[in-house]
XYZ file of C-alpha atoms in Angstrom:
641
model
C 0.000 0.000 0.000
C 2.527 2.412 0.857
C 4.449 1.182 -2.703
C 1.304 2.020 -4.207
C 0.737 5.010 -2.627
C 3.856 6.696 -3.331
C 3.738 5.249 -6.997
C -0.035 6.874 -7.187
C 1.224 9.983 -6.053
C 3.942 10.308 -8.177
C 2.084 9.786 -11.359
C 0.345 12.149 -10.138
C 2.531 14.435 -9.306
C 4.195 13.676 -13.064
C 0.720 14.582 -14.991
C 0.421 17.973 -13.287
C 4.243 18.750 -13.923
C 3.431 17.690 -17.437
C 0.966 20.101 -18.121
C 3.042 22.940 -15.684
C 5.706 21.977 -17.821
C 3.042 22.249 -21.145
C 1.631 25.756 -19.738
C 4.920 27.043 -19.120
C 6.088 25.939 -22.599
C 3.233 28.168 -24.271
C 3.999 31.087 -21.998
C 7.308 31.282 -23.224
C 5.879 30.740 -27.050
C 3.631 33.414 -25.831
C 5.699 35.513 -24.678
C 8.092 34.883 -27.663
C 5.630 35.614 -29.807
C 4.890 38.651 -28.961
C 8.433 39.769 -28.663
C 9.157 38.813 -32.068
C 6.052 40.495 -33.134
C 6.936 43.221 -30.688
C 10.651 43.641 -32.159
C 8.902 43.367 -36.121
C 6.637 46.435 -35.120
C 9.611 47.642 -33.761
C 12.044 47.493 -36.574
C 8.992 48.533 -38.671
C 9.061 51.882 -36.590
C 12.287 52.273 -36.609
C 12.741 51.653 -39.879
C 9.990 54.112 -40.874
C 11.604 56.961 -38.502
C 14.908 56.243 -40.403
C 12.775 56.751 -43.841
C 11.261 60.387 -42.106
C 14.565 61.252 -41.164
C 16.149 60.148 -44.490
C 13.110 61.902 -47.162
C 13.473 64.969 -44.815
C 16.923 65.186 -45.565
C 16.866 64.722 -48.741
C 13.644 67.293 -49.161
C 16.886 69.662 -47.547
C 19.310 68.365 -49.980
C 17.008 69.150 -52.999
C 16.899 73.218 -51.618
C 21.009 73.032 -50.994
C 21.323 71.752 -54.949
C 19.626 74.642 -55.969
C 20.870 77.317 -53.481
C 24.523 76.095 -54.820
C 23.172 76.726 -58.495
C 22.496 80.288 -57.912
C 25.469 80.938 -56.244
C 28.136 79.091 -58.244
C 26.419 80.723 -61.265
C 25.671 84.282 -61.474
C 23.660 84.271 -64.640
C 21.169 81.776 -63.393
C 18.703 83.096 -61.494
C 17.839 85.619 -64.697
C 18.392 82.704 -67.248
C 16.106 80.212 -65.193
C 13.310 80.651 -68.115
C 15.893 80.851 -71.004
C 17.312 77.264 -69.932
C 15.214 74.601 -72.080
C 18.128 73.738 -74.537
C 21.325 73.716 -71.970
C 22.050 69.930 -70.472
C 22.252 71.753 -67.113
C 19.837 74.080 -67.009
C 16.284 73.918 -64.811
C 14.311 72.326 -67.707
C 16.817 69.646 -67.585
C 17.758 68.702 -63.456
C 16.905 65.219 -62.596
C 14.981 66.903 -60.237
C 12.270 68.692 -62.131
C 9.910 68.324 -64.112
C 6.317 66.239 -63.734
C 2.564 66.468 -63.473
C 2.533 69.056 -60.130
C 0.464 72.281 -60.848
C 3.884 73.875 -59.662
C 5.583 73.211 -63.229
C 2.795 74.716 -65.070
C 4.979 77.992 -65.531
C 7.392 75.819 -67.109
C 5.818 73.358 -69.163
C 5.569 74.723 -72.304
C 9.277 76.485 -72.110
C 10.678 73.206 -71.146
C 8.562 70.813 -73.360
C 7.463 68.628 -70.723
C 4.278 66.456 -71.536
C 0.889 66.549 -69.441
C 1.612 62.894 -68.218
C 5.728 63.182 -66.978
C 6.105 61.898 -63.929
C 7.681 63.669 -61.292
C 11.501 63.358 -61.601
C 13.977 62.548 -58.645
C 17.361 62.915 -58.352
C 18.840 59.765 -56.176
C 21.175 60.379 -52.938
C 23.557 57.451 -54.401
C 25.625 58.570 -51.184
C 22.966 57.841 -48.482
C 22.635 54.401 -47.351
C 19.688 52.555 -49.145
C 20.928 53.665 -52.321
C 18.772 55.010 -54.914
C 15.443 54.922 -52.260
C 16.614 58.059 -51.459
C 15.730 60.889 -53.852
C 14.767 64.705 -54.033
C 12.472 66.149 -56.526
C 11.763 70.086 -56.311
C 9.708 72.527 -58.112
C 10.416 76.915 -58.531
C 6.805 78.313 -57.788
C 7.314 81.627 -57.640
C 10.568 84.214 -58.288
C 10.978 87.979 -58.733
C 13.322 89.899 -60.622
C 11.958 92.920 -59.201
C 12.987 91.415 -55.237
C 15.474 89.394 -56.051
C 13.902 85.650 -55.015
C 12.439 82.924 -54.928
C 10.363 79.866 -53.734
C 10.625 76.622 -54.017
C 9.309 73.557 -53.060
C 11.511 70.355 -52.650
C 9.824 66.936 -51.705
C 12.362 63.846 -50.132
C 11.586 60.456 -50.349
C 12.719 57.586 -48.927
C 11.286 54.344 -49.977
C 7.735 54.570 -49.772
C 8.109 57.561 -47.166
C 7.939 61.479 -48.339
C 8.342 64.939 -46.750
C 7.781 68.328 -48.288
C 9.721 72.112 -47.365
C 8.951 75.078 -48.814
C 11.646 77.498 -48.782
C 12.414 81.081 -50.040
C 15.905 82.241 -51.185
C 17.128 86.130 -51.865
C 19.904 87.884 -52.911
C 21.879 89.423 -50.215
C 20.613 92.691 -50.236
C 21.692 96.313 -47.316
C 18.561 95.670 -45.197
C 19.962 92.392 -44.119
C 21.857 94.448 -41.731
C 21.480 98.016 -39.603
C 24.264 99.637 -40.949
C 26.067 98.470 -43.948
C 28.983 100.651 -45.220
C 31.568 100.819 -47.787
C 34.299 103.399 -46.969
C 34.932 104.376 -43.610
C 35.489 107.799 -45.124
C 33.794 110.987 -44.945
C 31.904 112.159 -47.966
C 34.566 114.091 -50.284
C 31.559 116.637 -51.503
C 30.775 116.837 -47.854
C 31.503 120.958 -46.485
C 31.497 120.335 -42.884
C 34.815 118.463 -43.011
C 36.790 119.237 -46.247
C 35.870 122.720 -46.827
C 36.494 123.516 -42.946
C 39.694 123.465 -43.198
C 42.133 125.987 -45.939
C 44.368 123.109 -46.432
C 42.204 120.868 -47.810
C 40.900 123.480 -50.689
C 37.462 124.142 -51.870
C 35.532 120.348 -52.177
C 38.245 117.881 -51.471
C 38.820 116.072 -54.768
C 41.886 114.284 -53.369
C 41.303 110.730 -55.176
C 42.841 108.604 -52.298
C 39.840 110.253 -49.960
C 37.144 109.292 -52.187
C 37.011 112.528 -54.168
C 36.118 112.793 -58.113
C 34.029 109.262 -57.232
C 31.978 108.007 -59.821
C 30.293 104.914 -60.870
C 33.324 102.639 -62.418
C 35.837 104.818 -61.323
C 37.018 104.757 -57.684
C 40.485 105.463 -56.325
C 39.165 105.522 -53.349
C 40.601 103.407 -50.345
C 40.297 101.510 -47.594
C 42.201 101.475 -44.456
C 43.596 98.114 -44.641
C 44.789 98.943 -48.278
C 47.566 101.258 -46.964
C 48.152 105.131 -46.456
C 45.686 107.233 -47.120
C 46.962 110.660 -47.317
C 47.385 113.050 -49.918
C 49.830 116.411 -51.011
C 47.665 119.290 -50.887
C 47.960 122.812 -53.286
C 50.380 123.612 -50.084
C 52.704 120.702 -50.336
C 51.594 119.408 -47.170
C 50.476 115.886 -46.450
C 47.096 115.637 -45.398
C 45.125 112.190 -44.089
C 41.551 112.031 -45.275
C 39.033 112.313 -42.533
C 37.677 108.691 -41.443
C 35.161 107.424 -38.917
C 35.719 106.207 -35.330
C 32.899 105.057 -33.545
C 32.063 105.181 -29.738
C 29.106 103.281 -27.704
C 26.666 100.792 -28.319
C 26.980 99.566 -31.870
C 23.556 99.057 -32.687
C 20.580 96.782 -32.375
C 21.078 94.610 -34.830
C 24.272 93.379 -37.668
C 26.666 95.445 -38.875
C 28.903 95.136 -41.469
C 31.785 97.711 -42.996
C 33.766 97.152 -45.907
C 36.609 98.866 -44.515
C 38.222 98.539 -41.294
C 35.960 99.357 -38.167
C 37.643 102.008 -35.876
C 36.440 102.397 -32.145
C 37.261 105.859 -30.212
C 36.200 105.396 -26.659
C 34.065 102.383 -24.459
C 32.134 100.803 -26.767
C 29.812 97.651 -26.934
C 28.731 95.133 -29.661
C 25.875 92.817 -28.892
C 25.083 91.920 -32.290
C 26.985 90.423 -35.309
C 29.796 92.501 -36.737
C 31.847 91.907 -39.730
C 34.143 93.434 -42.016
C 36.235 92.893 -45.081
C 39.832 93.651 -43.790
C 41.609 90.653 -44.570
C 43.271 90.027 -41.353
C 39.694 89.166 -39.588
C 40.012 85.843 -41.530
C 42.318 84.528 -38.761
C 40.458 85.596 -35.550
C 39.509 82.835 -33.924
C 35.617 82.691 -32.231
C 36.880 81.163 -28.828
C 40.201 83.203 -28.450
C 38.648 86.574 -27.302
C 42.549 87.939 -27.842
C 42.282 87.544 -31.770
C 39.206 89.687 -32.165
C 41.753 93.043 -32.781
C 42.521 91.695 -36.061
C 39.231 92.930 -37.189
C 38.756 96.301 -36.118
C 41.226 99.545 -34.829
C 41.566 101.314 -31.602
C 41.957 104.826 -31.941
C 43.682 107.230 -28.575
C 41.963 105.754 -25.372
C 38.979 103.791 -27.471
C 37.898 100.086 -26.170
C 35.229 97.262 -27.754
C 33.739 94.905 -25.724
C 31.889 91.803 -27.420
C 28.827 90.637 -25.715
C 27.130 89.041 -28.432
C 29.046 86.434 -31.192
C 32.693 86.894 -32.180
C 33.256 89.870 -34.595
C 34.255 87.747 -38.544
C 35.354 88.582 -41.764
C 32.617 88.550 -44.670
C 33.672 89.200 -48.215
C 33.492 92.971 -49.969
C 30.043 93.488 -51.453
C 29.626 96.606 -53.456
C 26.677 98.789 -53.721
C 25.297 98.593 -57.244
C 24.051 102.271 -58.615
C 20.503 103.446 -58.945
C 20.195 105.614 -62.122
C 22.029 102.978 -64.103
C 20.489 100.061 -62.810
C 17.934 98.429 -65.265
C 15.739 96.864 -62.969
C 14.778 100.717 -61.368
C 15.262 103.003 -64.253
C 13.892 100.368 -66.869
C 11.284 99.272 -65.086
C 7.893 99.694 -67.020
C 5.620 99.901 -63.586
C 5.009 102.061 -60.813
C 4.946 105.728 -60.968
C 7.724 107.470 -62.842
C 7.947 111.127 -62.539
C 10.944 113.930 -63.520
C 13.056 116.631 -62.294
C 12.421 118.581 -59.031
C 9.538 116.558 -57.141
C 7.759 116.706 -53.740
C 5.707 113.669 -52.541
C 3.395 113.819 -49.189
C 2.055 110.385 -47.998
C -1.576 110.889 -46.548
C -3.128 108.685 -43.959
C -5.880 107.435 -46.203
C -3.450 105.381 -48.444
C -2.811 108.278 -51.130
C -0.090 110.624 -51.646
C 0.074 114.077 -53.222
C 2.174 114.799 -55.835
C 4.007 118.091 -57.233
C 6.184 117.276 -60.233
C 6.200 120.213 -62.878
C 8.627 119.472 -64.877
C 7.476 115.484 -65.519
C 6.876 115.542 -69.136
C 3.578 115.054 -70.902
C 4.881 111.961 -72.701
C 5.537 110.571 -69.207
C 2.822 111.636 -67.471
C 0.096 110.811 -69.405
C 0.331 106.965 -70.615
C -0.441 106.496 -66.292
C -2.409 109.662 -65.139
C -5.087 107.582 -63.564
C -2.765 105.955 -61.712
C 0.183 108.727 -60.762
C -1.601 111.928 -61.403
C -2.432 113.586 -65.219
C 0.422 116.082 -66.286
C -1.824 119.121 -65.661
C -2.216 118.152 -61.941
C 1.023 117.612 -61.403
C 2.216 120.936 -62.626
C -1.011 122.254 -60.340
C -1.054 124.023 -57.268
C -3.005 121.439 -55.675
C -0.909 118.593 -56.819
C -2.466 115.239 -58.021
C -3.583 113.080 -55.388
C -3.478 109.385 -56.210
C -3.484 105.821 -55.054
C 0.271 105.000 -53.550
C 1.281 102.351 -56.050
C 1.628 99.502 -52.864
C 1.043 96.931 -55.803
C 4.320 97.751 -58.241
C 6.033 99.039 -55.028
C 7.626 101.854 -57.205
C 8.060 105.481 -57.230
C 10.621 106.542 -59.421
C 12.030 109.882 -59.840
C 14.229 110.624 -62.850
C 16.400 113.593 -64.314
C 14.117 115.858 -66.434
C 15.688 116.256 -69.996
C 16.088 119.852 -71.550
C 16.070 121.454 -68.288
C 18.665 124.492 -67.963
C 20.491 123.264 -64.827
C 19.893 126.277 -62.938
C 18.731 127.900 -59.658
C 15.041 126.878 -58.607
C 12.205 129.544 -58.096
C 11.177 129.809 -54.909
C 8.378 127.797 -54.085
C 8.293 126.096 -57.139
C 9.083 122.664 -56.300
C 5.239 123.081 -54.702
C 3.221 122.167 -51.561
C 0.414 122.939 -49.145
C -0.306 126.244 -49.217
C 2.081 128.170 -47.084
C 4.629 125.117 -46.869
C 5.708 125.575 -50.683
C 9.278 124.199 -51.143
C 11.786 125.376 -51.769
C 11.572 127.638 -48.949
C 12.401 131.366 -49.346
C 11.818 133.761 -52.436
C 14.329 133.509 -55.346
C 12.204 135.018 -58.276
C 13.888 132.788 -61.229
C 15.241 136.032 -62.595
C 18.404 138.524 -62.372
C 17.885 141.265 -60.430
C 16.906 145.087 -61.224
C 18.120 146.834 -58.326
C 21.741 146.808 -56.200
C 19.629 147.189 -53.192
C 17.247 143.273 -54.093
C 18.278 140.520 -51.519
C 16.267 137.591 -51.807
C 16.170 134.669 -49.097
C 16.868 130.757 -50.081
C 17.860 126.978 -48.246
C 21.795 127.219 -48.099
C 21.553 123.604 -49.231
C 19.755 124.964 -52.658
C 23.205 126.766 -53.779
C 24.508 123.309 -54.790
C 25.101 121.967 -57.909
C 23.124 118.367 -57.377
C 20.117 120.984 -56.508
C 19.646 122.562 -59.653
C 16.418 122.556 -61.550
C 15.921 119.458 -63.851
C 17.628 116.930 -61.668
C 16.036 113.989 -60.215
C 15.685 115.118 -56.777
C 12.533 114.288 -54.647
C 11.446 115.799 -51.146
C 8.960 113.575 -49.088
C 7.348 112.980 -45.422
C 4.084 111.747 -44.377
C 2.411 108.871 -43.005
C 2.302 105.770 -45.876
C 0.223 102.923 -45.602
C -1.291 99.844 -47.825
C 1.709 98.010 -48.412
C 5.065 98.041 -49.596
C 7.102 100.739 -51.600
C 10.650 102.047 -52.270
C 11.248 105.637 -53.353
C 13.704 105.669 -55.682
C 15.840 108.929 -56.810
C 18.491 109.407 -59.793
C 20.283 111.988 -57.521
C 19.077 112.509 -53.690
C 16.051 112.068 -51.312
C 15.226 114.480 -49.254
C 13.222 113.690 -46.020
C 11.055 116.814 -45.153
C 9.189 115.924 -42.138
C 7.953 112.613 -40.239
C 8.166 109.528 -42.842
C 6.367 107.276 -41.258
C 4.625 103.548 -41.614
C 0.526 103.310 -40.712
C 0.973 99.903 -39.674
C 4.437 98.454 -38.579
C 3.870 94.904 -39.443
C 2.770 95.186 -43.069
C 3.754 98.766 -44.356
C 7.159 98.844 -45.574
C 9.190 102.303 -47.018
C 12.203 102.010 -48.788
C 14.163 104.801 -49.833
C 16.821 104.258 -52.866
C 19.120 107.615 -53.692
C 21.590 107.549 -56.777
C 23.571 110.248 -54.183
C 22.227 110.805 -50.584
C 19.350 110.811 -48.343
C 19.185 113.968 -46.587
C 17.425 114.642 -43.619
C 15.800 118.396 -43.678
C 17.349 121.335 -41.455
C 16.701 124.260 -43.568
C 19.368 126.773 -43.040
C 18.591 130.501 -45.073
C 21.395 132.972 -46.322
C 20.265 136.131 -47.696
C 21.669 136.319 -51.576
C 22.020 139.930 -52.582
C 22.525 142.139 -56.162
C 25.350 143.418 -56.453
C 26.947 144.989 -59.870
C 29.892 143.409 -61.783
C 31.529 145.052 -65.283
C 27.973 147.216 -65.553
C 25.687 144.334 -64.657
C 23.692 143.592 -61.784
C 24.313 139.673 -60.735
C 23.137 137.844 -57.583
C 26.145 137.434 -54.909
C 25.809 134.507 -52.473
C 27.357 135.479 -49.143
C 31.063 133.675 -47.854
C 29.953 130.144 -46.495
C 30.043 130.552 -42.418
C 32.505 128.841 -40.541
C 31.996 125.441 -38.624
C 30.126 125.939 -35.317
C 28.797 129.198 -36.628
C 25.128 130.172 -35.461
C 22.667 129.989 -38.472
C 19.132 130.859 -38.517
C 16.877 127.825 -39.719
C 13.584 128.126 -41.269
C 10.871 127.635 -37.789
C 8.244 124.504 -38.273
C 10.597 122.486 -40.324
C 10.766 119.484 -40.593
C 7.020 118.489 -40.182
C 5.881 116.242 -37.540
C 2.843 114.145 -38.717
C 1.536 111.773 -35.155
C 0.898 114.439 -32.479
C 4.474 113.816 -30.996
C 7.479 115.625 -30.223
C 8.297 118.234 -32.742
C 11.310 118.368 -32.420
C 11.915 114.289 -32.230
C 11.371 113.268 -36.283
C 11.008 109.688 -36.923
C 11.859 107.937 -39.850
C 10.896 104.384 -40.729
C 12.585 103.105 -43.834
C 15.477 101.286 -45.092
C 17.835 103.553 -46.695
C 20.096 103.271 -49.378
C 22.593 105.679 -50.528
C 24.268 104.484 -53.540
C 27.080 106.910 -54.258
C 27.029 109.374 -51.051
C 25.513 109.102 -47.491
C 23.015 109.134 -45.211
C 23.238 112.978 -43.322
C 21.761 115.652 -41.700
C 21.842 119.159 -43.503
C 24.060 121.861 -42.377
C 24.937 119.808 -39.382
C 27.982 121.937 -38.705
C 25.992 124.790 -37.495
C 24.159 125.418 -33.747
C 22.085 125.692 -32.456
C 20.758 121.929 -31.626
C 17.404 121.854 -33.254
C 15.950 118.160 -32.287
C 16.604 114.853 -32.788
C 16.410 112.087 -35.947
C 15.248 108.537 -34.928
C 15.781 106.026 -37.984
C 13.666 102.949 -37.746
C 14.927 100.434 -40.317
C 18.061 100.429 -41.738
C 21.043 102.490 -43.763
C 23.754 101.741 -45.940
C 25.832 104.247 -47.212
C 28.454 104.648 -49.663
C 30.916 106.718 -47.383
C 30.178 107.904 -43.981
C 27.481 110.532 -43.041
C 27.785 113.686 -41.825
C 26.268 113.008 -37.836
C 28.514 115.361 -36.158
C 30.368 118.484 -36.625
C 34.702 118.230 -36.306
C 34.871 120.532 -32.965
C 31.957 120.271 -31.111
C 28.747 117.758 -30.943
C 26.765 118.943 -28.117
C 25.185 122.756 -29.399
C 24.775 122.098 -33.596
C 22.705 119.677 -35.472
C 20.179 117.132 -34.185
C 20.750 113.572 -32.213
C 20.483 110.770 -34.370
C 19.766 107.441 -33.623
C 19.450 104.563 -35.724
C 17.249 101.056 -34.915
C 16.634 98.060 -36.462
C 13.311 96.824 -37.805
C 13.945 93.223 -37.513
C 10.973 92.536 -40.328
C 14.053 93.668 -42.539
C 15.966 90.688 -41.925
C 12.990 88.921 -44.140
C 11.572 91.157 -45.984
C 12.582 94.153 -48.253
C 11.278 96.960 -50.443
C 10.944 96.356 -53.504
C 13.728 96.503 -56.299
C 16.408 96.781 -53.423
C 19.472 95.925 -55.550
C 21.283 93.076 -54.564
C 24.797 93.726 -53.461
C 27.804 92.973 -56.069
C 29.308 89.596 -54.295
C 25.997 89.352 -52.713
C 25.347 85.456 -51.821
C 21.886 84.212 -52.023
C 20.728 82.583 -48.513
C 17.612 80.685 -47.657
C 15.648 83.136 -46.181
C 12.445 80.982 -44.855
C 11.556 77.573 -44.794
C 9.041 75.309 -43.612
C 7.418 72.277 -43.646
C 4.511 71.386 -46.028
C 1.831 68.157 -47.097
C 3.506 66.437 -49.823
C 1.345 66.903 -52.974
C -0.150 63.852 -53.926
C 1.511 64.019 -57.865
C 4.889 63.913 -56.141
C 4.714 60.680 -54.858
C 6.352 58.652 -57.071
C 6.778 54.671 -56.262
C 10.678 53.611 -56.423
C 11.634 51.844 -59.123
């Protein structure tokens, strides 16, 4: 009994271990199971993040090819639609072309059939091989602002992601201040005509004088000396630049080598062309010298990135530039013209001597010849659409004095100020009053000078002058995050400080003949013409704002007759200025009794957007200036062959 029992029990004991043994067995297939299924999910997923990661990258690489074509070529941005018959032209990439709505602005150029598939180019270099692939499409691009937009779609495998990205031209509002010669303006009286030694309007080449388009001797500091014999046989050093105090609000970039006078502070990227700033070194604090001067007790501390060389970029002229002076839209007016923005999204216009020819073709639109010659003016629609307001030289024009008041105005504000009556005088005893700034020869009737202010709104438009642009009053923006002024002068933008002389008749050989009186001496007291320049928001009078991005060509941003007291206000740029050589901000001896404060601020919308037919600068790279993510467009998703 007892063998039995024990037997019993153990066969017992043996069935249930069997099926312990049986349950335990399918666990573990269980569990197995769904591990392996687990781990084939999860190499699925993983496997599908690679493919994300992988079309996303090459969606990127599809915008770097064609960033690399417009800057290894010059030409191709402009020969983009002229490219159907070159092997390596846009009609021909592996990576256009195909049914997407996108192309239709090329199909018929490049001969590309209703029913092409969407072309990719493979990543041979990525692992996988040809599953990886971009394919990208131009949807838009302007001449007129320099870029474009494209959309690039990555695949990998089955997998696709879209970008949409916009590219520009390097163009002055991509920083605060952007300067070519840290020189003084040669025509500029405060400095060169101060002082007997330098003569009567510098022309010393060296110093920037005799400058025109194509022909520059001037140069910069890191080229060598820059000093020249005057009629005296002395040597003379050109006047330069040395800055003190913050920097600015935003990049800033020189041509020439950056000078610093006393304690000053940059927060924000600074860069220059003088050669040596190639070698500075971003984490050795003790190379940064190598890209700027010190001059007598001056000092720079960095707070923001490490100062770094960037390459010379020129500053392309206005007049002779095709895509301003060529340009068929917009509002095109000629000689002597005064422009006042009104609130209601118009502007009033005085131009008399625009010609009929030119006036009339666009009257509805920029005011019929008879208005513009009219008291009133012609009060139109600003042209926010084109973007463009042109002013031109007037041809057949005697380039002579202008009649008082007969550049025209609100009644009472007429410019130019005073009363020159356009005609020699008839007594010894006349005297007649005019603008000092009016005696000079880039002031004379028939050139294409224009004098605005007022408050713009509805858009987007540049101002563009053959000679200068002068700023009369508050020129300001309605609505900061959608109104944009540009202002784009063949010579210089001018800020208004009327200064009068009294020009009397005197008699020469038996002839009476206007006399202008000797120029006055630096830090001489002049009398200034009250309620000038015109405030337009209920503010300050004597604070005048200015919201643009300015662009002098061939001369400089400045302040009239800065060199005389007594302080009369302030000038608070919102925006942005580049400038051909310095601007006239201060007078040599004294800063604190003559001109106005200036200060200058960046709009950071200008590091995204810009005026219209801002010309990019010579050298200028084109940079991806957006980008974002999009839904891939069902046509470009093309299986993998």
């Amino acid at each position: 009994m007892r063998t039995y029992f024990m037997l019993k029990r153990r066969r017992a004991d043996g069935g249930s271990a069997m099926v312990a043994v049986l349950a335990g067995f399918s666990l573990i297939v269980v569990v197995l199971a769904g591990s392996l299924s687990f781990l084939s999910a999860s190499t699925k997923y993983s496997r599908f993040e690679q493919d994300v990661d992988l079309a996303l990258k090459a969606a990127e690489a599809g915008v770097a090819d064609l960033l690399t074509e417009l800057r290894v070529d010059g030409d191709y941005f402009e020969n983009i639609l002229l490219t159907k018959n070159q092997p390596t032209g846009y009609c021909n990439k592996g990576a256009t072309g195909g049914p997407l709505e996108e192309h239709d602005q090329f199909r018929d150029i490049c001969g590309w059939p209703e029913d092409m598939m969407a072309r990719y180019q493979p990543l041979g270099s990525v692992p996988g091989g040809s599953r990886q692939g971009y394919h990208y499409a131009i949807i838009e691009q302007s001449n007129e602002y320099q870029d474009l937009t494209v959309v690039s779609t990555g695949r990998s495998g089955d997998v696709y992601r879209t970008i949409q990205a916009t590219m520009a031209r390097l163009t002055s509002q991509r920083w605060l201040y952007f300067g070519n010669y840290n020189l003084m303006d040669p025509k500029s009286a405060m400095y060169y005509n101060a002082s007997p030694e330098y003569g009567t309007n510098n022309t010393a080449p060296v110093c920037g004088g005799g400058w025109t388009i194509g022909s520059n001797d001037a140069k910069y500091q890191w080229e060598g000396d820059r000093r020249f014999k005057t009629a005296s046989n002395t040597w003379q050093s050109c006047w330069w630049v040395a800055r003190a105090g913050e920097l600015g609000n935003g990049p800033f970039h020189l041509n020439d080598r950056i000078v610093f006078s006393g304690p000053s502070k940059v927060s924000h990227e600074m860069t220059t062309s003088k050669p040596e700033c190639q070698d500075v070194d971003p984490a050795n604090p003790g190379t940064f010298n190598l890209c700027y001067g010190i001059w007598g007790s001056g000092s720079v501390t960095f707070t923001g990135p490490a100062p770094r060389w960037n390459m010379r970029m020129s500053m392309p002229s206005v007049g002779g530039a095709d895509s301003v002076s060529a340009t068929p839209f917009g509002c095109r007016y000629e000689g002597p013209t005064r422009i006042i923005f009104n609130e209601d999204g118009t502007m009033t216009v005085w131009s008399s001597r625009t010609s009929e020819a030119t006036a009339n073709p666009r009257a509805a639109e920029c005011g019929s010849w008879s208005a513009l010659k009219g008291a009133s003016g012609a009060t139109v629609p600003v042209p926010t659409s084109e973007g463009l307001i042109f002013v031109d030289k007037a041809e057949d024009i005697a380039p002579v004095e202008i009649k008082g008041g007969s550049i025209g105005g609100p009644t009472a504000r007429e410019l130019p100020l005073g009363d020159y009556p356009g005609t020699s005088p008839t007594a010894v005893s006349q005297t007649y009053q005019r603008e000092m700034r009016m005696r000079e020869p880039d002031m004379v009737d028939g050139m294409g000078n224009v004098w605005v202010e007022g408050s713009m709104t509805g858009g987007s438009v540049t101002i563009a002058a053959d000679r200068n642009i002068i700023v009369t009053g508050d020129l300001i923006t309605k609505n900061q995050d959608t109104d944009l002024i540009g202002l784009l002068a063949g010579e210089n933008v001018e800020m208004h400080r009327p200064a009068m002389e009294a020009v009397t008749a005197v008699e020469q050989g038996g002839t009476l003949v206007w006399k202008a009186p000797d120029p006055l001496p630096v830090n001489a007291t002049a009398t200034f013409a009250p309620g000038w320049p015109t405030t337009y928001d209920g503010g300050n009078p004597y604070y005048i704002k200015l919201e643009a991005a300015i662009y002098a060509a061939t001369g400089a941003f400045t302040i009239q007759e800065m060199q005389f007291k007594p302080r009369t206000g302030s000038v608070g740029v919102y925006g942005a200025v580049a400038e051909n050589f310095a601007g006239v901000t201060c007078t040599i001896e004294d800063c604190a009794h003559t001109g106005m404060d200036f200060s200058l601020t960046y709009n950071p919308r200008l590091a995204t957007a810009k005026p219209l037919l801002f010309p990019a600068l010579g050298n200028g790279s084109w940079t991806v200036t957006w980008q974002e993510k999009k839904d891939t467009p069902g046509a470009a998703k093309v299986p993998v062959s």
